[in-house]
Short mmCIF file of C-alpha atoms and ligand atoms in Angstrom, two decimals:
data_model
loop_
_atom_site.label_atom_id
_atom_site.label_comp_id
_atom_site.label_asym_id
_atom_site.label_seq_id
_atom_site.Cartn_x
_atom_site.Cartn_y
_atom_site.Cartn_z
CA MET K 25 -47.85 73.70 -35.43
CA THR K 26 -44.36 72.65 -34.35
CA THR K 27 -44.42 69.95 -31.74
CA SER K 28 -40.86 68.66 -31.83
CA LEU K 29 -37.81 70.34 -30.42
CA PRO K 30 -35.18 71.68 -32.81
CA LEU K 31 -31.73 70.19 -33.21
CA SER K 32 -28.91 71.62 -31.17
CA PRO K 33 -25.82 72.89 -33.01
CA ASP K 34 -23.82 69.80 -32.03
CA TYR K 35 -24.14 66.01 -31.79
CA ASP K 36 -24.80 65.95 -28.07
CA ALA K 37 -27.99 65.17 -26.15
CA TRP K 38 -29.41 67.88 -23.89
CA PRO K 39 -31.95 66.75 -21.30
CA ILE K 40 -34.34 69.50 -20.25
CA GLU K 41 -33.69 70.42 -16.63
CA ALA K 42 -36.26 73.23 -16.61
CA ASP K 43 -38.85 74.57 -19.07
CA LEU K 44 -38.84 77.99 -20.61
CA GLU K 45 -41.65 80.03 -19.08
CA ALA K 46 -41.28 83.61 -20.24
CA VAL K 47 -39.23 85.65 -22.68
CA SER K 48 -38.59 89.35 -23.15
CA PHE K 49 -36.16 91.23 -25.36
CA THR K 50 -34.58 94.44 -26.49
CA SER K 51 -32.99 94.78 -29.90
CA ARG K 52 -29.68 93.35 -28.66
CA LEU K 53 -30.53 91.31 -25.59
CA LEU K 54 -32.97 88.52 -24.77
CA THR K 55 -34.02 87.43 -21.29
CA VAL K 56 -35.76 84.16 -20.44
CA ARG K 57 -37.28 82.90 -17.19
CA TRP K 58 -37.14 79.18 -16.47
CA SER K 59 -39.67 77.08 -14.58
CA ASP K 60 -37.36 76.94 -11.55
CA GLY K 61 -37.23 80.75 -11.40
CA ARG K 62 -33.78 81.23 -12.90
CA GLU K 63 -33.32 84.13 -15.30
CA SER K 64 -30.82 83.96 -18.13
CA ARG K 65 -29.75 86.68 -20.51
CA TYR K 66 -28.37 86.01 -23.99
CA HIS K 67 -26.91 88.50 -26.43
CA GLY K 68 -28.64 88.59 -29.82
CA ILE K 69 -25.32 88.22 -31.63
CA TRP K 70 -24.48 85.14 -29.53
CA LEU K 71 -27.85 83.56 -30.29
CA ARG K 72 -27.53 84.31 -33.99
CA GLU K 73 -24.20 82.57 -34.36
CA ASN K 74 -25.23 79.60 -32.19
CA ALA K 75 -28.40 78.80 -34.07
CA ALA K 76 -28.72 75.27 -35.49
CA ASP K 77 -30.45 76.01 -38.78
CA GLU K 78 -28.96 75.33 -42.19
CA THR K 79 -27.76 78.90 -42.72
CA THR K 80 -25.65 78.63 -39.58
CA VAL K 81 -24.56 75.01 -39.34
CA ASN K 82 -23.75 72.47 -42.01
CA PRO K 83 -26.32 69.73 -41.23
CA ALA K 84 -23.88 67.00 -42.32
CA THR K 85 -21.00 68.02 -40.05
CA ARG K 86 -22.65 70.27 -37.47
CA GLU K 87 -19.79 72.68 -37.95
CA ARG K 88 -20.57 76.37 -38.33
CA ILE K 89 -20.86 77.75 -41.84
CA LEU K 90 -22.12 81.17 -40.88
CA ASP K 91 -19.58 83.93 -41.40
CA LEU K 92 -20.61 86.86 -39.22
CA SER K 93 -18.92 89.29 -41.58
CA THR K 94 -21.45 88.39 -44.29
CA LEU K 95 -24.45 89.53 -42.23
CA PRO K 96 -25.96 92.71 -43.67
CA GLY K 97 -25.80 94.36 -40.25
CA TRP K 98 -25.98 93.67 -36.52
CA PRO K 99 -28.53 90.85 -36.03
CA GLU K 100 -31.04 92.81 -34.00
CA ILE K 101 -33.93 90.97 -32.35
CA THR K 102 -37.38 91.92 -33.58
CA GLY K 103 -39.46 89.22 -31.92
CA ALA K 104 -39.25 86.29 -29.51
CA GLU K 105 -41.62 83.68 -28.14
CA ILE K 106 -41.76 80.19 -26.68
CA ASP K 107 -43.45 77.81 -29.08
CA GLU K 108 -45.74 74.82 -28.45
CA ALA K 109 -42.79 72.43 -28.28
CA GLY K 110 -41.10 74.50 -25.60
CA ALA K 111 -38.37 75.88 -27.89
CA LEU K 112 -37.24 79.48 -27.92
CA CYS K 113 -38.08 81.22 -31.21
CA VAL K 114 -36.22 84.40 -32.05
CA ASN K 115 -36.77 86.72 -34.97
CA PHE K 116 -33.81 88.64 -36.30
CA VAL K 117 -34.01 91.72 -38.47
CA THR K 118 -31.24 90.56 -40.80
CA ASP K 119 -30.58 87.62 -43.10
CA VAL K 120 -33.05 85.03 -41.76
CA GLY K 121 -36.52 84.82 -40.34
CA TYR K 122 -37.03 83.28 -36.94
CA LEU K 123 -34.65 80.71 -35.49
CA ARG K 124 -35.48 78.04 -32.91
CA PHE K 125 -33.29 77.08 -29.96
CA HIS K 126 -33.36 73.84 -27.98
CA PRO K 127 -34.12 74.70 -24.32
CA GLY K 128 -31.85 71.96 -22.93
CA TRP K 129 -28.91 73.21 -24.99
CA LEU K 130 -29.70 76.84 -24.14
CA ARG K 131 -29.81 76.12 -20.43
CA ALA K 132 -26.56 74.10 -20.52
CA HIS K 133 -24.82 77.06 -22.17
CA ASP K 134 -26.20 79.74 -19.85
CA TYR K 135 -23.09 81.94 -19.64
CA ASP K 136 -25.00 84.58 -17.69
CA ASN K 137 -25.20 82.31 -14.63
CA ALA K 138 -22.05 80.25 -15.11
CA GLY K 139 -19.93 80.31 -11.96
CA ASP K 140 -16.84 79.10 -13.77
CA PRO K 141 -16.88 79.61 -17.52
CA GLU K 142 -14.39 76.76 -18.02
CA PRO K 143 -15.19 74.24 -15.29
CA PRO K 144 -12.78 71.31 -15.14
CA LEU K 145 -14.22 68.10 -16.52
CA VAL K 146 -13.28 66.40 -13.25
CA PRO K 147 -11.80 68.35 -10.32
CA VAL K 148 -8.10 67.73 -9.74
CA THR K 149 -7.35 65.74 -6.58
CA LEU K 150 -3.80 66.05 -5.30
CA TRP K 151 -2.37 62.91 -3.74
CA TYR K 152 0.55 61.94 -1.58
CA GLY K 153 2.47 58.73 -1.28
CA GLY K 154 3.73 56.72 1.64
CA THR K 155 4.01 53.02 2.23
CA GLU K 156 0.25 52.35 2.22
CA ALA K 157 -0.53 54.32 -0.94
CA SER K 158 -1.17 52.69 -4.29
CA PRO K 159 -2.67 53.84 -7.57
CA ASP K 160 -6.41 53.47 -8.19
CA SER K 161 -6.63 49.95 -9.62
CA LEU K 162 -9.37 48.42 -11.75
CA ASP K 163 -9.99 44.94 -13.09
CA ALA K 164 -10.00 45.31 -16.88
CA SER K 165 -9.90 41.61 -17.74
CA ASP K 166 -13.26 41.91 -19.58
CA LEU K 167 -12.24 44.92 -21.64
CA PHE K 168 -11.71 42.96 -24.85
CA ASP K 169 -14.96 41.06 -24.42
CA THR K 170 -16.81 44.34 -24.88
CA GLU K 171 -17.58 46.23 -28.06
CA PRO K 172 -16.10 49.71 -28.35
CA PHE K 173 -18.54 52.42 -27.22
CA CYS K 174 -21.00 50.03 -25.59
CA GLU K 175 -22.29 50.30 -22.05
CA ALA K 176 -20.18 47.36 -20.83
CA GLU K 177 -16.98 49.00 -22.10
CA GLU K 178 -18.07 52.25 -20.51
CA ALA K 179 -18.42 50.52 -17.13
CA ILE K 180 -14.68 49.73 -17.27
CA LEU K 181 -13.46 52.89 -18.97
CA ALA K 182 -15.50 55.53 -17.13
CA PRO K 183 -13.91 55.06 -13.68
CA ALA K 184 -10.49 54.67 -15.31
CA LEU K 185 -10.83 57.92 -17.23
CA MET K 186 -12.09 59.64 -14.11
CA SER K 187 -9.05 58.55 -12.09
CA VAL K 188 -6.69 59.82 -14.78
CA LEU K 189 -8.50 63.16 -14.97
CA SER K 190 -8.64 63.64 -11.23
CA LYS K 191 -5.48 61.98 -9.90
CA GLY K 192 -3.45 61.67 -13.08
CA ILE K 193 -3.12 57.90 -12.81
CA VAL K 194 -4.95 54.59 -12.97
CA ARG K 195 -3.76 50.98 -13.03
CA LEU K 196 -5.74 48.56 -15.19
CA ARG K 197 -5.19 44.93 -14.24
CA GLY K 198 -5.81 41.58 -15.86
CA LEU K 199 -5.06 42.67 -19.41
CA PRO K 200 -3.49 40.40 -22.04
CA THR K 201 0.28 39.99 -22.04
CA GLU K 202 0.80 39.46 -25.76
CA PRO K 203 3.39 41.81 -27.23
CA ASP K 204 1.80 44.84 -28.95
CA SER K 205 -1.60 44.34 -27.29
CA LEU K 206 -1.03 47.82 -25.83
CA LYS K 207 -2.01 49.19 -29.22
CA ALA K 208 -5.54 47.82 -28.86
CA ILE K 209 -5.73 48.88 -25.19
CA ALA K 210 -4.75 52.47 -26.01
CA GLN K 211 -7.09 52.67 -28.97
CA ARG K 212 -10.05 52.06 -26.66
CA ILE K 213 -9.29 55.61 -25.51
CA GLY K 214 -7.94 57.29 -28.64
CA PRO K 215 -5.07 57.53 -31.10
CA ILE K 216 -1.49 56.94 -30.03
CA ARG K 217 1.11 59.67 -30.52
CA PRO K 218 4.10 58.23 -32.36
CA THR K 219 7.57 59.52 -31.49
CA ASN K 220 11.10 58.80 -32.61
CA PHE K 221 10.93 55.79 -30.25
CA GLY K 222 8.11 54.33 -32.38
CA LEU K 223 4.35 53.90 -31.97
CA LEU K 224 5.03 51.55 -29.07
CA PHE K 225 8.36 51.46 -27.30
CA ASP K 226 9.92 48.59 -25.39
CA VAL K 227 11.22 49.40 -21.93
CA LYS K 228 13.77 46.72 -21.27
CA ALA K 229 17.49 46.54 -20.93
CA LYS K 230 18.93 46.29 -24.39
CA PRO K 231 22.34 46.49 -26.01
CA ASP K 232 23.35 49.85 -27.47
CA PRO K 233 20.56 51.80 -25.69
CA ASP K 234 19.41 55.21 -27.00
CA SER K 235 17.90 56.19 -23.65
CA ASN K 236 18.67 55.56 -19.97
CA ALA K 237 15.20 53.95 -19.86
CA TYR K 238 16.59 51.07 -21.92
CA THR K 239 19.23 50.15 -19.37
CA SER K 240 18.86 48.58 -15.92
CA ILE K 241 20.08 51.67 -14.01
CA ALA K 242 17.82 53.62 -11.64
CA LEU K 243 15.91 56.50 -13.20
CA PRO K 244 15.25 59.69 -11.17
CA PRO K 245 11.71 61.12 -11.06
CA HIS K 246 10.95 62.56 -14.47
CA THR K 247 8.38 63.35 -17.13
CA ASP K 248 9.03 61.88 -20.57
CA LEU K 249 10.01 63.86 -23.66
CA PRO K 250 10.35 67.32 -22.07
CA THR K 251 12.51 68.08 -25.09
CA ARG K 252 9.35 68.52 -27.20
CA GLU K 253 7.51 71.82 -27.58
CA TYR K 254 4.38 69.95 -26.52
CA HIS K 255 5.42 67.06 -24.37
CA PRO K 256 3.02 64.11 -24.35
CA GLY K 257 0.05 64.47 -22.04
CA LEU K 258 -0.34 60.77 -21.35
CA GLN K 259 1.80 57.73 -21.10
CA ILE K 260 0.73 54.10 -20.82
CA LEU K 261 3.15 51.46 -19.55
CA HIS K 262 1.98 47.89 -20.05
CA CYS K 263 3.77 45.07 -18.31
CA LEU K 264 4.36 41.90 -20.33
CA GLU K 265 6.94 40.26 -18.09
CA ASN K 266 8.47 41.03 -14.74
CA SER K 267 10.56 38.49 -12.92
CA VAL K 268 13.59 40.61 -12.02
CA GLU K 269 14.91 41.51 -8.58
CA GLY K 270 14.29 45.23 -8.00
CA GLY K 271 12.98 47.60 -10.65
CA GLU K 272 10.12 48.79 -8.44
CA ALA K 273 8.10 51.58 -10.06
CA VAL K 274 7.92 54.93 -8.28
CA MET K 275 5.32 57.59 -9.07
CA LEU K 276 4.84 61.08 -7.66
CA ASP K 277 2.09 63.61 -8.13
CA GLY K 278 4.09 66.52 -9.59
CA PHE K 279 1.16 68.84 -8.86
CA ALA K 280 1.20 67.88 -5.16
CA VAL K 281 4.94 68.54 -5.02
CA ALA K 282 4.57 71.86 -6.84
CA GLU K 283 1.74 72.97 -4.52
CA ALA K 284 3.86 72.02 -1.51
CA LEU K 285 6.70 74.11 -2.96
CA ARG K 286 4.31 77.04 -3.50
CA GLU K 287 3.38 76.75 0.20
CA ARG K 288 6.86 76.21 1.64
CA ASP K 289 8.97 78.41 -0.60
CA PRO K 290 6.86 80.78 -2.72
CA LYS K 291 9.96 82.49 -4.13
CA ALA K 292 11.37 79.20 -5.45
CA PHE K 293 7.96 78.30 -6.87
CA THR K 294 7.69 81.63 -8.73
CA THR K 295 11.25 81.25 -10.00
CA LEU K 296 10.43 77.83 -11.45
CA THR K 297 7.34 79.23 -13.19
CA ARG K 298 9.54 81.86 -14.88
CA VAL K 299 12.97 80.44 -15.64
CA ARG K 300 13.11 78.79 -19.03
CA TRP K 301 15.31 75.73 -18.71
CA CYS K 302 16.81 74.02 -21.68
CA TYR K 303 15.67 70.44 -22.35
CA ALA K 304 17.79 68.62 -24.87
CA ASN K 305 18.28 65.04 -25.84
CA THR K 306 21.67 63.89 -26.93
CA ALA K 307 20.68 60.95 -29.09
CA ARG K 308 22.78 59.89 -32.04
CA THR K 309 20.13 60.31 -34.73
CA THR K 310 17.73 62.95 -33.39
CA ASP K 311 18.22 66.44 -31.95
CA TYR K 312 15.22 67.66 -29.97
CA VAL K 313 15.62 70.89 -27.95
CA TRP K 314 13.01 73.00 -26.19
CA TYR K 315 13.08 75.78 -23.59
CA SER K 316 10.35 75.98 -20.98
CA PRO K 317 9.67 76.78 -17.33
CA MET K 318 9.70 73.72 -15.09
CA ILE K 319 6.26 74.59 -13.69
CA ARG K 320 3.57 76.11 -15.90
CA LEU K 321 0.32 77.66 -14.72
CA ASP K 322 -2.91 78.26 -16.57
CA HIS K 323 -4.71 81.60 -16.87
CA ARG K 324 -6.18 81.10 -13.38
CA GLY K 325 -2.86 80.40 -11.70
CA GLU K 326 -3.67 76.68 -11.41
CA LEU K 327 -1.06 74.10 -12.32
CA LEU K 328 -1.01 73.20 -15.99
CA GLU K 329 2.11 71.06 -16.24
CA VAL K 330 5.46 70.17 -14.73
CA ARG K 331 8.43 69.45 -16.97
CA ILE K 332 11.15 67.69 -15.06
CA ALA K 333 13.90 65.35 -16.23
CA ASP K 334 17.39 66.00 -14.93
CA PHE K 335 19.02 63.68 -17.41
CA LEU K 336 17.50 65.64 -20.31
CA ARG K 337 18.26 69.13 -19.03
CA GLY K 338 20.68 71.06 -21.25
CA PRO K 339 22.95 73.92 -20.21
CA LEU K 340 21.00 76.77 -18.62
CA GLN K 341 21.11 79.89 -20.80
CA ILE K 342 19.53 82.76 -18.89
CA PRO K 343 20.63 86.27 -17.81
CA PHE K 344 23.81 86.09 -15.70
CA ASP K 345 22.25 87.59 -12.54
CA GLU K 346 19.43 85.03 -12.44
CA VAL K 347 21.51 81.87 -12.52
CA GLU K 348 22.07 81.34 -8.79
CA SER K 349 18.44 81.88 -7.80
CA ALA K 350 17.38 79.50 -10.57
CA TYR K 351 19.64 76.74 -9.25
CA GLU K 352 18.58 77.40 -5.64
CA ALA K 353 14.95 76.91 -6.66
CA LEU K 354 15.81 73.83 -8.68
CA MET K 355 17.71 72.23 -5.80
CA THR K 356 14.85 72.93 -3.39
CA LEU K 357 12.50 71.15 -5.80
CA GLN K 358 14.93 68.27 -6.31
CA ARG K 359 15.19 67.69 -2.55
CA MET K 360 11.39 67.57 -2.33
CA LEU K 361 11.22 65.02 -5.14
CA ARG K 362 13.29 62.72 -2.92
CA GLU K 363 10.89 62.96 0.04
CA PRO K 364 9.32 59.51 0.52
CA GLY K 365 6.03 61.13 1.56
CA PHE K 366 5.30 62.08 -2.04
CA ALA K 367 6.03 58.74 -3.69
CA ILE K 368 3.98 55.63 -4.26
CA ARG K 369 5.93 52.48 -5.02
CA PHE K 370 4.62 49.37 -6.68
CA THR K 371 5.76 46.39 -8.68
CA TYR K 372 4.34 45.82 -12.13
CA GLU K 373 2.55 42.51 -12.57
CA PRO K 374 2.21 41.05 -16.07
CA GLY K 375 -1.13 42.27 -17.47
CA ASP K 376 -0.98 45.63 -15.65
CA ALA K 377 -1.26 48.82 -17.69
CA VAL K 378 -0.63 52.05 -15.85
CA ILE K 379 -2.07 55.11 -17.58
CA PHE K 380 -0.70 58.37 -16.27
CA ASP K 381 -0.61 62.07 -17.03
CA ASN K 382 2.92 62.65 -18.26
CA ARG K 383 2.63 66.43 -17.83
CA ARG K 384 1.67 66.01 -14.17
CA LEU K 385 3.12 62.82 -12.72
CA LEU K 386 6.76 62.00 -12.38
CA HIS K 387 7.85 58.44 -12.71
CA ALA K 388 11.04 56.84 -11.57
CA ARG K 389 12.49 53.37 -11.31
CA ASP K 390 14.83 51.57 -8.99
CA ALA K 391 17.81 49.86 -10.54
CA PHE K 392 17.21 46.21 -11.31
CA GLU K 393 19.47 43.24 -11.70
CA GLY K 394 19.49 42.59 -15.43
CA THR K 395 20.43 38.92 -15.09
CA SER K 396 17.88 38.03 -12.39
CA GLY K 397 14.97 37.52 -14.81
CA HIS K 398 13.06 39.43 -17.47
CA ARG K 399 11.45 42.84 -17.20
CA TRP K 400 9.56 43.97 -20.27
CA LEU K 401 7.19 46.89 -20.39
CA GLN K 402 5.74 48.30 -23.54
CA GLY K 403 4.81 51.94 -23.58
CA CYS K 404 3.09 54.53 -25.71
CA TYR K 405 2.13 58.17 -25.60
CA MET K 406 -1.16 59.91 -26.14
CA GLU K 407 -2.50 63.40 -25.49
CA ARG K 408 -4.66 64.62 -22.63
CA ASP K 409 -7.20 65.60 -25.29
CA GLU K 410 -7.92 61.92 -25.91
CA ILE K 411 -8.83 61.23 -22.29
CA ARG K 412 -11.00 64.33 -22.16
CA SER K 413 -12.73 63.53 -25.45
CA ARG K 414 -13.36 59.92 -24.44
CA TYR K 415 -14.72 60.98 -21.06
CA ARG K 416 -17.05 63.52 -22.73
CA MET K 417 -18.26 60.75 -25.05
CA VAL K 418 -19.11 58.66 -21.98
CA GLN K 419 -21.04 61.59 -20.55
CA ARG K 420 -22.78 62.11 -23.87
CA ALA K 421 -23.82 58.45 -24.03
CA ARG K 422 -25.19 58.68 -20.50
CA ARG K 423 -27.19 61.83 -21.31
CA ARG K 424 -28.55 60.14 -24.42
CA ARG K 425 -29.66 57.10 -22.42
CA ARG K 426 -31.27 59.40 -19.86
CA LEU K 427 -33.20 61.12 -22.63
CA THR K 428 -34.32 57.82 -24.12
CA THR K 429 -35.50 56.62 -20.71
CA GLU K 430 -37.39 59.87 -20.12
CA VAL K 431 -39.13 59.58 -23.50
FE1 FE2 P 203 10.31 57.62 -18.49
#
């Protein structure tokens, strides 16, 4: 008699929201009824390839080893029942006997009743600026007193990750101000993406600069490294020193600006989702060039990224008749980027680290007086994947704790 539930085909924990009560099947389709009355249908082929047994998944890695093309035929269902442990048992005519499915996993992957097959991890919240606005700010002074992946670290990271996923920005405060400590801060989330500017880059006025960022002039609203095929999804700027006059940071939600453009001037919006601008750096030792629309949408028509940096835009190379409408759309967007209602302004304090979505937010900087003091930020890039993965790990840890408590 089997009294324990089977593994799921992953490393996650799947609390049981409802029990399996009844099962019926045809050769290709299986239907279950749950204790709360919901009915879910699963295709036999889907069940076969998502089994967790050793013919389907490598037990060491939990990665699939089953190759569907090696099955002797379509995996038709010949039997199904709910066992004593509450697992779904399915018998297939081909290659294996019966396979067991974890009810919590099965319910969580109920594609028959899924409203949105790819729900966002955290819903996107657009934001606007103004004099009262400031980024979500969190005290992270205890971060380095916590062990990685423990509950105390999670208490600091979880709300930070949530702010980045929903608003594209968070400001952590009270962090160390030792040079290079950004490396350890970033690695609490995930690996850093190195670029030609290094693993970490120093944002301060320096002689012989290879970017406008390394001068004391004002920078217009921009995303970093639009010259890359895949421009970095995240940027972290960590303040080590700031005693200069000026140099206030400015941030805008590029998605809020783009949505406002869609509303006010749909033609300009559509133009900017189609025209492929040239982004090119003109550095002495590197030569990055990429062509892309300024606004990109996902398969649902939702905003995926904005790619804006006037000082890195190369000569437009598009069909002759489209040039004027492209520039009209661009100038409409540029005027909106200057509207104070979109911008938040703040001054970096030593020990602040601002984490922001570089494919959503635009950042800018006022000019500062290079001789009035010192302004030293260190920065690095990461990918959006790292924030999403880390946030899922937090959710996984919470589910696991919930399971342990229930047991
Ligand atoms: Fe920048």
